[in-house]
């Protein structure tokens, strides 16, 4: 049986305001709140709410047969909390069905996995805690920003305790291999890899409404027929995309949601089922390691990181930002941390790209990549000054490393204590449960004993009254006396009989 693994990403760009060189040192707020509110409200109305409602209807119509997965960046969740709470509520309704899985990803939707392991691990942990807070699920599978992956990243993800990771089924990595199998990280075989089917995913997210596309119009039955036609041994079909593809990239007028709703019905007729990423990892064994020495992603034709780091401007901005990553962690200032999250978001570097792309780049307020670079560097200049005012450049590396080591040791100690507290709480709960069970057992036994005694008392014969005993004994005594008199008379008669004969 073939299995479809359907996954959607939800992330929201934080729009920077126009920030000029002369604002550095005087204005520490970098965001266009009006534009942020307008954009997220529009996307929620045109895409998120209709799409999530359609997915909820699909679950109600198909029961436990239909499954779907989501990942939400932390900064995206913050925007939803502020401007589109109804989207979170709809996601919670989906979660209540038991047919939805929420995945881990970096909180900022940034590129920390490429340069700073500690920042990457910290971000993923914070996002997981947010998923636990809102949906009661602590993610078991990770989806990195834009499906970024390499052997080294996979090894770190495995060390973080995840059992699976999503990435791109890029041709230059797969070669002759198919993306329709489960693979594993070559440096950490316990980490399973789920590879996106590029063609099937992009047919929906990029080409569905393109009338010049040779596959237009795309119907659900034909789409499922293509899946069913794959060789029998190719069992896992991973279809991954942004949720905004449903309603923004592909307008609702294209009947994209009707197409999506028809897929489960068509899949049933072909004996194809649905599963979440965790279920796929549990159900299927890896067929072998996937060697990915260089970083790949799901963006542009190259499927690498050149969309964010492909030119000198991008690399300059990226290196400047992460040069203070350790100092930000030491400062642990709430306002600094929030700005750090927003400035890390990969979209900031995407705006600076100069490479041609088949997918158009919406640069927002920026007229060119150079305009985006200039504005970002002005903001970054002010941010760097604020961080350095807390931990100046004069602090040498040895002192900085000492502080980092202390913080790391404290974090590890807190984590160990938290685990010990959880263990003791679990132990207490078990003891309390055992006591409750024993108490209920004793109460049942006591109740049973009382009922048994009551039943015995009810069934026992009633004692005779005292005055009745002599009355009952009198006839017996009279009968005994009469019998004795008769015997005496018979004996006397026998004795007198010889005398009469003489």
Short mmCIF file of C-alpha atoms in Angstrom, two decimals:
data_model
loop_
_atom_site.label_atom_id
_atom_site.label_comp_id
_atom_site.label_asym_id
_atom_site.label_seq_id
_atom_site.Cartn_x
_atom_site.Cartn_y
_atom_site.Cartn_z
CA UNK A 1 0.00 0.00 0.00
CA UNK A 2 1.24 3.49 -0.88
CA UNK A 3 1.14 6.31 1.66
CA UNK A 4 0.72 10.06 1.10
CA UNK A 5 2.42 12.31 3.65
CA UNK A 6 0.89 15.80 3.33
CA UNK A 7 2.60 18.72 5.08
CA UNK A 8 2.09 22.52 5.16
CA UNK A 9 4.35 25.30 6.43
CA UNK A 10 3.04 28.47 8.15
CA UNK A 11 5.46 31.38 8.49
CA UNK A 12 4.97 35.12 8.42
CA UNK A 13 7.54 37.68 7.28
CA UNK A 14 8.19 40.48 9.78
CA UNK A 15 8.27 43.66 7.70
CA UNK A 16 11.06 46.12 8.53
CA UNK A 17 10.23 49.79 8.26
CA UNK A 18 12.23 52.28 6.25
CA UNK A 19 15.24 52.84 8.51
CA UNK A 20 17.83 55.45 7.54
CA UNK A 21 21.44 55.90 8.55
CA UNK A 22 20.60 58.88 10.77
CA UNK A 23 18.13 56.74 12.77
CA UNK A 24 20.99 54.64 14.13
CA UNK A 25 21.39 55.29 17.85
CA UNK A 26 18.12 57.21 18.15
CA UNK A 27 15.38 54.78 17.05
CA UNK A 28 15.45 51.22 18.38
CA UNK A 29 12.15 50.05 16.92
CA UNK A 30 12.60 48.56 13.45
CA UNK A 31 9.21 47.27 12.28
CA UNK A 32 6.29 48.45 10.19
CA UNK A 33 3.42 47.34 12.44
CA UNK A 34 0.71 48.65 10.13
CA UNK A 35 2.07 46.62 7.22
CA UNK A 36 2.56 43.53 9.38
CA UNK A 37 -1.05 43.67 10.59
CA UNK A 38 -2.39 44.30 7.07
CA UNK A 39 -0.48 41.44 5.47
CA UNK A 40 -1.21 38.76 8.07
CA UNK A 41 -4.90 39.75 8.16
CA UNK A 42 -5.11 39.50 4.38
CA UNK A 43 -3.35 36.12 4.23
CA UNK A 44 -5.54 34.78 7.05
CA UNK A 45 -8.69 35.83 5.20
CA UNK A 46 -7.67 34.76 1.70
CA UNK A 47 -5.69 31.61 2.52
CA UNK A 48 -5.25 30.31 6.05
CA UNK A 49 -8.87 30.27 7.21
CA UNK A 50 -10.41 28.82 4.00
CA UNK A 51 -7.61 26.26 3.66
CA UNK A 52 -7.73 25.14 7.29
CA UNK A 53 -11.51 24.93 7.17
CA UNK A 54 -11.25 22.73 4.06
CA UNK A 55 -8.71 20.46 5.77
CA UNK A 56 -10.96 20.17 8.83
CA UNK A 57 -13.89 19.23 6.58
CA UNK A 58 -11.71 16.58 4.92
CA UNK A 59 -10.95 15.03 8.30
CA UNK A 60 -14.63 15.06 9.30
CA UNK A 61 -15.61 13.43 6.01
CA UNK A 62 -12.87 10.81 6.02
CA UNK A 63 -12.35 10.16 9.72
CA UNK A 64 -9.00 8.77 10.82
CA UNK A 65 -8.16 7.88 7.20
CA UNK A 66 -7.00 11.41 6.33
CA UNK A 67 -3.92 12.85 8.08
CA UNK A 68 -1.99 16.10 7.70
CA UNK A 69 1.03 17.83 9.30
CA UNK A 70 1.97 21.46 9.96
CA UNK A 71 4.99 23.39 11.13
CA UNK A 72 4.75 26.97 12.39
CA UNK A 73 7.67 29.29 13.00
CA UNK A 74 7.74 31.03 16.36
CA UNK A 75 7.70 34.49 14.77
CA UNK A 76 4.78 33.41 12.61
CA UNK A 77 2.90 32.32 15.73
CA UNK A 78 3.60 35.70 17.31
CA UNK A 79 2.00 37.46 14.34
CA UNK A 80 -1.01 35.16 14.50
CA UNK A 81 -1.35 35.85 18.23
CA UNK A 82 -1.41 39.58 17.57
CA UNK A 83 -3.45 39.88 14.39
CA UNK A 84 -5.17 36.58 13.50
CA UNK A 85 -6.07 34.63 16.63
CA UNK A 86 -8.80 32.84 14.67
CA UNK A 87 -6.14 30.93 12.73
CA UNK A 88 -4.67 29.50 15.95
CA UNK A 89 -8.15 28.52 17.11
CA UNK A 90 -8.77 26.71 13.82
CA UNK A 91 -5.45 24.88 14.17
CA UNK A 92 -6.48 23.82 17.67
CA UNK A 93 -9.73 22.44 16.29
CA UNK A 94 -7.72 20.44 13.76
CA UNK A 95 -5.46 19.22 16.55
CA UNK A 96 -8.48 17.99 18.53
CA UNK A 97 -9.31 15.53 15.74
CA UNK A 98 -6.20 13.46 16.47
CA UNK A 99 -5.34 13.45 12.75
CA UNK A 100 -2.80 16.29 12.80
CA UNK A 101 0.89 16.40 13.70
CA UNK A 102 2.88 19.55 14.49
CA UNK A 103 6.58 19.55 13.57
CA UNK A 104 9.61 21.32 14.98
CA UNK A 105 11.46 24.11 13.19
CA UNK A 106 13.70 27.09 14.11
CA UNK A 107 11.75 29.72 16.04
CA UNK A 108 12.92 32.57 13.79
CA UNK A 109 12.70 30.67 10.49
CA UNK A 110 16.35 31.65 10.22
CA UNK A 111 19.65 30.18 9.04
CA UNK A 112 21.34 29.45 12.37
CA UNK A 113 21.79 25.78 11.43
CA UNK A 114 24.41 26.91 8.88
CA UNK A 115 26.65 28.72 11.31
CA UNK A 116 25.86 28.38 15.04
CA UNK A 117 24.82 25.05 16.55
CA UNK A 118 23.93 26.49 19.95
CA UNK A 119 21.64 29.15 18.48
CA UNK A 120 19.99 26.54 16.24
CA UNK A 121 19.36 24.14 19.14
CA UNK A 122 18.02 26.93 21.34
CA UNK A 123 15.59 28.12 18.65
CA UNK A 124 14.25 24.66 17.96
CA UNK A 125 13.71 24.02 21.66
CA UNK A 126 11.76 27.29 22.06
CA UNK A 127 9.56 26.50 19.08
CA UNK A 128 8.87 22.99 20.42
CA UNK A 129 7.81 24.45 23.75
CA UNK A 130 5.40 26.77 21.94
CA UNK A 131 3.88 23.81 20.08
CA UNK A 132 3.49 22.02 23.40
CA UNK A 133 1.85 25.09 24.93
CA UNK A 134 -0.72 25.56 22.16
CA UNK A 135 -1.34 22.03 20.91
CA UNK A 136 -0.15 19.67 23.63
CA UNK A 137 2.33 18.04 21.23
CA UNK A 138 6.10 18.04 21.67
CA UNK A 139 7.41 17.52 18.11
CA UNK A 140 9.27 14.32 17.20
CA UNK A 141 10.14 15.28 13.61
CA UNK A 142 11.98 18.44 12.53
CA UNK A 143 11.56 20.58 9.47
CA UNK A 144 14.38 23.11 9.07
CA UNK A 145 13.82 26.52 7.46
CA UNK A 146 13.17 25.98 3.72
CA UNK A 147 13.99 22.26 4.22
CA UNK A 148 17.70 23.13 4.64
CA UNK A 149 19.72 19.97 5.27
CA UNK A 150 23.22 18.51 5.23
CA UNK A 151 24.90 15.54 6.87
CA UNK A 152 26.25 17.75 9.67
CA UNK A 153 22.84 19.32 10.32
CA UNK A 154 21.27 15.87 10.34
CA UNK A 155 23.75 14.67 12.93
CA UNK A 156 22.94 17.61 15.21
CA UNK A 157 19.20 17.05 14.78
CA UNK A 158 19.65 13.41 15.79
CA UNK A 159 21.61 14.49 18.87
CA UNK A 160 18.69 16.75 19.77
CA UNK A 161 16.51 13.66 20.04
CA UNK A 162 14.43 13.83 16.86
CA UNK A 163 13.57 10.61 15.05
CA UNK A 164 12.94 12.14 11.64
CA UNK A 165 13.59 15.17 9.45
CA UNK A 166 12.03 16.60 6.30
CA UNK A 167 14.15 17.73 3.37
CA UNK A 168 14.18 18.10 -0.40
CA UNK A 169 14.25 15.26 -2.90
CA UNK A 170 16.82 17.14 -4.98
CA UNK A 171 17.99 15.41 -8.16
CA UNK A 172 21.64 16.34 -7.68
CA UNK A 173 21.55 14.49 -4.34
CA UNK A 174 19.36 11.53 -5.27
CA UNK A 175 20.86 10.83 -8.68
CA UNK A 176 19.10 7.65 -9.91
CA UNK A 177 17.35 7.11 -6.56
CA UNK A 178 13.67 7.82 -5.95
CA UNK A 179 12.31 10.21 -3.29
CA UNK A 180 9.56 7.66 -2.57
CA UNK A 181 11.52 5.77 0.08
CA UNK A 182 12.58 6.53 3.64
CA UNK A 183 16.31 7.23 3.92
CA UNK A 184 18.57 8.04 6.88
CA UNK A 185 21.37 10.46 7.76
CA UNK A 186 24.75 8.89 6.95
CA UNK A 187 26.31 10.35 10.12
CA UNK A 188 23.38 9.40 12.36
CA UNK A 189 21.55 6.34 10.99
CA UNK A 190 18.84 6.61 13.65
CA UNK A 191 17.57 9.85 12.02
CA UNK A 192 15.15 9.04 9.19
CA UNK A 193 14.78 11.39 6.21
CA UNK A 194 11.53 12.11 4.37
CA UNK A 195 12.15 13.62 0.92
CA UNK A 196 9.75 15.98 -0.80
CA UNK A 197 8.48 14.92 -4.22
CA UNK A 198 9.31 18.11 -6.11
CA UNK A 199 7.05 17.56 -9.12
CA UNK A 200 3.91 16.49 -7.28
CA UNK A 201 4.32 19.27 -4.70
CA UNK A 202 5.01 22.06 -7.20
CA UNK A 203 2.17 20.94 -9.48
CA UNK A 204 -0.16 22.08 -6.70
CA UNK A 205 1.74 24.97 -5.12
CA UNK A 206 3.25 26.61 -8.24
CA UNK A 207 1.54 25.41 -11.42
CA UNK A 208 -2.07 24.57 -10.59
CA UNK A 209 -3.58 27.79 -12.01
CA UNK A 210 -1.09 28.23 -14.87
CA UNK A 211 -3.13 27.88 -18.05
CA UNK A 212 0.03 27.65 -20.16
CA UNK A 213 1.26 24.63 -18.21
CA UNK A 214 0.96 21.40 -20.17
CA UNK A 215 -0.69 19.69 -17.19
CA UNK A 216 -3.49 22.28 -16.95
CA UNK A 217 -6.18 21.67 -15.83
CA UNK A 218 -5.12 19.30 -13.06
CA UNK A 219 -7.81 16.95 -11.76
CA UNK A 220 -7.68 14.96 -8.53
CA UNK A 221 -8.29 11.58 -10.18
CA UNK A 222 -5.45 12.07 -12.68
CA UNK A 223 -3.17 13.31 -9.90
CA UNK A 224 -3.85 10.20 -7.79
CA UNK A 225 -3.49 7.95 -10.84
CA UNK A 226 0.08 9.21 -11.25
CA UNK A 227 0.81 8.27 -7.64
CA UNK A 228 -0.75 4.83 -8.05
CA UNK A 229 1.36 4.25 -11.18
CA UNK A 230 4.66 4.44 -9.29
CA UNK A 231 6.40 1.07 -8.87
CA UNK A 232 4.93 -1.08 -6.10
CA UNK A 233 8.04 -0.83 -3.95
CA UNK A 234 7.91 3.02 -3.96
CA UNK A 235 5.52 3.44 -1.06
CA UNK A 236 6.06 6.93 0.47
CA UNK A 237 4.84 10.02 -1.40
CA UNK A 238 5.80 13.24 0.42
CA UNK A 239 3.86 16.32 -0.69
CA UNK A 240 5.19 19.42 1.09
CA UNK A 241 4.31 23.10 0.51
CA UNK A 242 3.51 26.43 2.15
CA UNK A 243 -0.10 26.73 3.34
CA UNK A 244 -0.32 30.13 1.61
CA UNK A 245 -0.12 28.27 -1.71
CA UNK A 246 -3.80 27.53 -1.12
CA UNK A 247 -5.39 30.92 -1.69
CA UNK A 248 -2.42 33.21 -2.37
CA UNK A 249 -0.09 31.53 -4.89
CA UNK A 250 -3.11 29.65 -6.26
CA UNK A 251 -6.27 31.77 -5.84
CA UNK A 252 -9.42 30.21 -4.42
CA UNK A 253 -11.16 31.01 -7.73
CA UNK A 254 -8.98 28.32 -9.35
CA UNK A 255 -10.93 25.68 -7.32
CA UNK A 256 -7.73 24.65 -5.59
CA UNK A 257 -9.62 23.66 -2.43
CA UNK A 258 -12.14 21.54 -4.34
CA UNK A 259 -9.21 19.75 -5.96
CA UNK A 260 -7.64 19.13 -2.55
CA UNK A 261 -10.91 17.82 -1.05
CA UNK A 262 -11.27 15.29 -3.85
CA UNK A 263 -7.84 13.70 -3.32
CA UNK A 264 -8.77 11.44 -0.34
CA UNK A 265 -11.81 10.06 -2.16
CA UNK A 266 -9.73 9.24 -5.23
CA UNK A 267 -6.90 7.82 -3.11
CA UNK A 268 -9.28 5.41 -1.33
CA UNK A 269 -10.30 3.86 -4.64
CA UNK A 270 -6.63 3.15 -5.39
CA UNK A 271 -5.82 1.67 -1.98
CA UNK A 272 -3.63 4.65 -0.99
CA UNK A 273 -3.70 5.92 2.58
CA UNK A 274 -2.42 8.98 4.46
CA UNK A 275 0.07 9.24 7.34
CA UNK A 276 1.84 11.93 9.35
CA UNK A 277 5.66 12.19 9.26
CA UNK A 278 5.99 10.42 12.64
CA UNK A 279 3.77 7.60 11.44
CA UNK A 280 5.85 7.23 8.28
CA UNK A 281 9.02 7.01 10.39
CA UNK A 282 7.44 4.29 12.54
CA UNK A 283 5.89 2.37 9.67
CA UNK A 284 8.77 2.20 7.19
CA UNK A 285 12.40 1.18 7.55
CA UNK A 286 15.18 3.16 5.92
CA UNK A 287 16.50 1.73 2.65
CA UNK A 288 19.91 3.31 3.23
CA UNK A 289 21.87 6.44 4.00
CA UNK A 290 21.57 9.61 1.94
CA UNK A 291 24.93 11.32 1.43
CA UNK A 292 24.52 15.13 1.55
CA UNK A 293 27.93 16.73 2.19
CA UNK A 294 26.79 20.12 0.80
CA UNK A 295 23.75 21.99 2.06
CA UNK A 296 20.50 21.68 0.11
CA UNK A 297 17.09 23.39 0.35
CA UNK A 298 13.77 23.54 -1.51
CA UNK A 299 14.38 27.00 -3.00
CA UNK A 300 15.08 27.79 -6.68
CA UNK A 301 16.42 25.42 -9.30
CA UNK A 302 19.78 24.94 -7.61
CA UNK A 303 18.16 23.61 -4.40
CA UNK A 304 20.99 25.06 -2.31
CA UNK A 305 21.47 28.11 -0.02
CA UNK A 306 22.45 30.57 -2.77
CA UNK A 307 19.07 32.31 -2.49
CA UNK A 308 20.19 33.68 0.88
CA UNK A 309 23.99 33.65 0.67
CA UNK A 310 24.68 33.82 -3.04
CA UNK A 311 26.20 37.31 -3.29
CA UNK A 312 28.66 39.43 -1.25
CA UNK A 313 25.90 41.65 0.19
CA UNK A 314 24.03 38.68 1.63
CA UNK A 315 27.15 37.12 3.08
CA UNK A 316 28.24 40.43 4.62
CA UNK A 317 24.87 40.90 6.32
CA UNK A 318 24.75 37.25 7.41
CA UNK A 319 28.27 37.25 8.90
CA UNK A 320 27.71 40.56 10.69
CA UNK A 321 24.51 39.30 12.26
CA UNK A 322 25.88 35.99 13.53
CA UNK A 323 29.13 37.54 14.74
CA UNK A 324 27.22 38.58 17.86
CA UNK A 325 25.17 35.38 18.33
CA UNK A 326 27.03 34.37 21.47
CA UNK A 327 26.79 37.86 22.98
CA UNK A 328 23.03 37.87 22.40
CA UNK A 329 22.74 34.58 24.28
CA UNK A 330 24.79 35.95 27.17
CA UNK A 331 22.73 39.16 27.36
CA UNK A 332 19.42 37.23 27.48
CA UNK A 333 17.51 40.51 27.28
CA UNK A 334 13.82 40.14 26.24
CA UNK A 335 13.84 43.05 23.78
CA UNK A 336 17.22 42.04 22.35
CA UNK A 337 15.99 38.44 21.98
CA UNK A 338 12.87 39.52 20.09
CA UNK A 339 14.85 41.69 17.68
CA UNK A 340 17.33 38.85 17.26
CA UNK A 341 14.53 36.50 16.20
CA UNK A 342 13.07 38.96 13.71
CA UNK A 343 16.42 39.93 12.18
CA UNK A 344 17.42 36.28 11.70
CA UNK A 345 14.40 35.43 9.53
CA UNK A 346 15.69 34.13 6.20
CA UNK A 347 13.41 36.46 4.21
CA UNK A 348 15.65 39.40 5.15
CA UNK A 349 18.47 37.82 3.16
CA UNK A 350 16.18 36.59 0.38
CA UNK A 351 15.23 40.22 -0.35
CA UNK A 352 18.90 40.88 -1.23
CA UNK A 353 19.21 38.13 -3.85
CA UNK A 354 20.44 39.10 -7.31
CA UNK A 355 20.04 35.68 -8.93
CA UNK A 356 17.26 35.05 -11.44
CA UNK A 357 14.48 32.81 -10.19
CA UNK A 358 11.48 31.05 -11.71
CA UNK A 359 9.61 32.04 -8.55
CA UNK A 360 9.26 35.79 -8.32
CA UNK A 361 10.62 37.54 -5.21
CA UNK A 362 8.26 40.06 -3.61
CA UNK A 363 10.67 42.60 -2.11
CA UNK A 364 7.98 44.61 -0.35
CA UNK A 365 9.14 48.15 0.34
CA UNK A 366 12.48 47.61 -1.40
CA UNK A 367 13.08 48.74 -4.94
CA UNK A 368 16.14 46.53 -5.45
CA UNK A 369 18.48 44.07 -3.71
CA UNK A 370 20.81 46.99 -2.91
CA UNK A 371 17.94 48.91 -1.31
CA UNK A 372 17.12 45.86 0.85
CA UNK A 373 20.78 45.48 1.85
CA UNK A 374 21.17 49.15 2.79
CA UNK A 375 18.03 49.23 4.93
CA UNK A 376 18.89 45.97 6.69
CA UNK A 377 22.45 47.05 7.45
CA UNK A 378 21.20 50.32 8.96
CA UNK A 379 18.92 48.35 11.28
CA UNK A 380 21.70 45.88 12.02
CA UNK A 381 24.09 48.74 12.83
CA UNK A 382 21.79 49.98 15.59
CA UNK A 383 21.20 46.45 16.87
CA UNK A 384 24.93 45.72 17.04
CA UNK A 385 25.47 48.89 19.06
CA UNK A 386 22.80 47.87 21.57
CA UNK A 387 24.27 44.38 21.99
CA UNK A 388 27.82 45.69 22.31
CA UNK A 389 26.70 48.19 24.94
CA UNK A 390 25.78 45.19 27.09
CA UNK A 391 28.88 43.16 26.20
CA UNK A 392 31.49 45.46 24.60
CA UNK A 393 33.97 44.37 21.97
CA UNK A 394 36.71 44.89 24.58
CA UNK A 395 35.68 41.65 26.29
CA UNK A 396 38.29 39.18 25.09
CA UNK A 397 37.51 35.78 23.70
CA UNK A 398 38.68 33.94 26.80
CA UNK A 399 36.32 35.90 29.02
CA UNK A 400 33.49 35.48 26.54
CA UNK A 401 34.12 31.74 26.31
CA UNK A 402 34.16 31.52 30.09
CA UNK A 403 30.78 33.22 30.28
CA UNK A 404 29.41 30.93 27.60
CA UNK A 405 30.70 27.87 29.42
CA UNK A 406 29.08 29.07 32.65
CA UNK A 407 25.76 29.66 30.90
CA UNK A 408 25.95 26.28 29.19
CA UNK A 409 26.69 24.53 32.49
CA UNK A 410 23.81 26.34 34.15
CA UNK A 411 21.48 25.36 31.31
CA UNK A 412 22.58 21.75 31.58
CA UNK A 413 22.13 21.78 35.35
CA UNK A 414 18.65 23.28 35.01
CA UNK A 415 17.76 20.70 32.40
CA UNK A 416 18.95 17.87 34.65
CA UNK A 417 16.97 19.26 37.57
CA UNK A 418 13.90 19.64 35.38
CA UNK A 419 14.19 16.02 34.29
CA UNK A 420 14.63 14.93 37.93
CA UNK A 421 11.53 16.92 38.92
CA UNK A 422 9.56 15.31 36.09
CA UNK A 423 10.78 11.87 37.18
CA UNK A 424 9.77 12.47 40.80
CA UNK A 425 6.41 13.90 39.74
CA UNK A 426 5.79 10.81 37.64
CA UNK A 427 6.78 8.60 40.59
CA UNK A 428 4.44 10.48 42.93
CA UNK A 429 1.60 10.17 40.42
CA UNK A 430 2.18 6.41 40.19
CA UNK A 431 2.21 6.06 44.00
CA UNK A 432 -0.96 8.13 44.32
CA UNK A 433 -2.61 6.06 41.59
CA UNK A 434 -1.61 2.83 43.39
CA UNK A 435 -2.94 4.16 46.70
CA UNK A 436 -6.22 5.15 45.06
CA UNK A 437 -6.51 1.73 43.46
CA UNK A 438 -5.76 -0.03 46.78
CA UNK A 439 -8.25 2.18 48.61
CA UNK A 440 -10.94 1.37 46.06
CA UNK A 441 -10.13 -2.35 46.38
CA UNK A 442 -10.42 -2.23 50.19
CA UNK A 443 -13.69 -0.32 49.94
CA UNK A 444 -15.08 -2.90 47.52
CA UNK A 445 -13.98 -5.79 49.77
CA UNK A 446 -15.51 -4.11 52.83
CA UNK A 447 -18.73 -3.47 50.97
CA UNK A 448 -18.79 -7.06 49.77
CA UNK A 449 -18.20 -8.39 53.32
CA UNK A 450 -21.00 -6.27 54.74
CA UNK A 451 -23.38 -7.46 52.04
CA UNK A 452 -22.41 -11.11 52.69
CA UNK A 453 -23.08 -10.80 56.41
CA UNK A 454 -26.39 -9.14 55.73
CA UNK A 455 -27.33 -11.97 53.36
CA UNK A 456 -26.39 -14.66 55.96
CA UNK A 457 -28.43 -12.95 58.62
CA UNK A 458 -31.39 -12.78 56.30
CA UNK A 459 -31.21 -16.50 55.36
CA UNK A 460 -30.68 -17.93 58.97
CA UNK A 461 -33.88 -19.64 60.67
CA UNK A 462 -35.65 -17.61 63.31
CA UNK A 463 -35.15 -18.87 66.93
CA UNK A 464 -38.26 -20.41 68.58
CA UNK A 465 -39.92 -18.56 71.40
CA UNK A 466 -39.15 -19.71 74.96
CA UNK A 467 -42.77 -20.43 75.95
CA UNK A 468 -43.25 -22.67 72.92
CA UNK A 469 -40.53 -25.16 73.97
CA UNK A 470 -42.33 -26.66 77.04
CA UNK A 471 -45.62 -26.89 75.15
CA UNK A 472 -43.95 -28.87 72.41
CA UNK A 473 -42.27 -31.11 74.96
CA UNK A 474 -45.48 -32.04 76.88
CA UNK A 475 -47.03 -34.38 74.23
CA UNK A 476 -43.74 -36.20 73.93
CA UNK A 477 -43.52 -36.68 77.70
CA UNK A 478 -47.12 -37.94 77.85
CA UNK A 479 -46.45 -40.40 75.03
CA UNK A 480 -43.37 -41.71 76.84
CA UNK A 481 -45.34 -42.19 80.14
CA UNK A 482 -48.19 -44.00 78.35
CA UNK A 483 -45.73 -46.33 76.66
CA UNK A 484 -44.11 -47.14 80.02
CA UNK A 485 -47.50 -47.97 81.69
CA UNK A 486 -48.44 -50.28 78.82
CA UNK A 487 -45.16 -52.16 79.19
CA UNK A 488 -45.66 -52.61 82.96
CA UNK A 489 -49.16 -53.98 82.44
CA UNK A 490 -47.93 -56.47 79.84
CA UNK A 491 -45.19 -57.71 82.17
CA UNK A 492 -47.61 -58.18 85.07
CA UNK A 493 -50.04 -60.09 82.87
CA UNK A 494 -47.27 -62.42 81.75
CA UNK A 495 -46.33 -63.07 85.36
CA UNK A 496 -49.88 -63.88 86.40
CA UNK A 497 -50.53 -66.25 83.48
CA UNK A 498 -48.98 -69.49 85.13
CA UNK A 499 -50.99 -68.99 88.29
CA UNK A 500 -54.22 -68.98 86.36
CA UNK A 501 -53.24 -72.19 84.61
CA UNK A 502 -52.97 -74.05 87.93
#
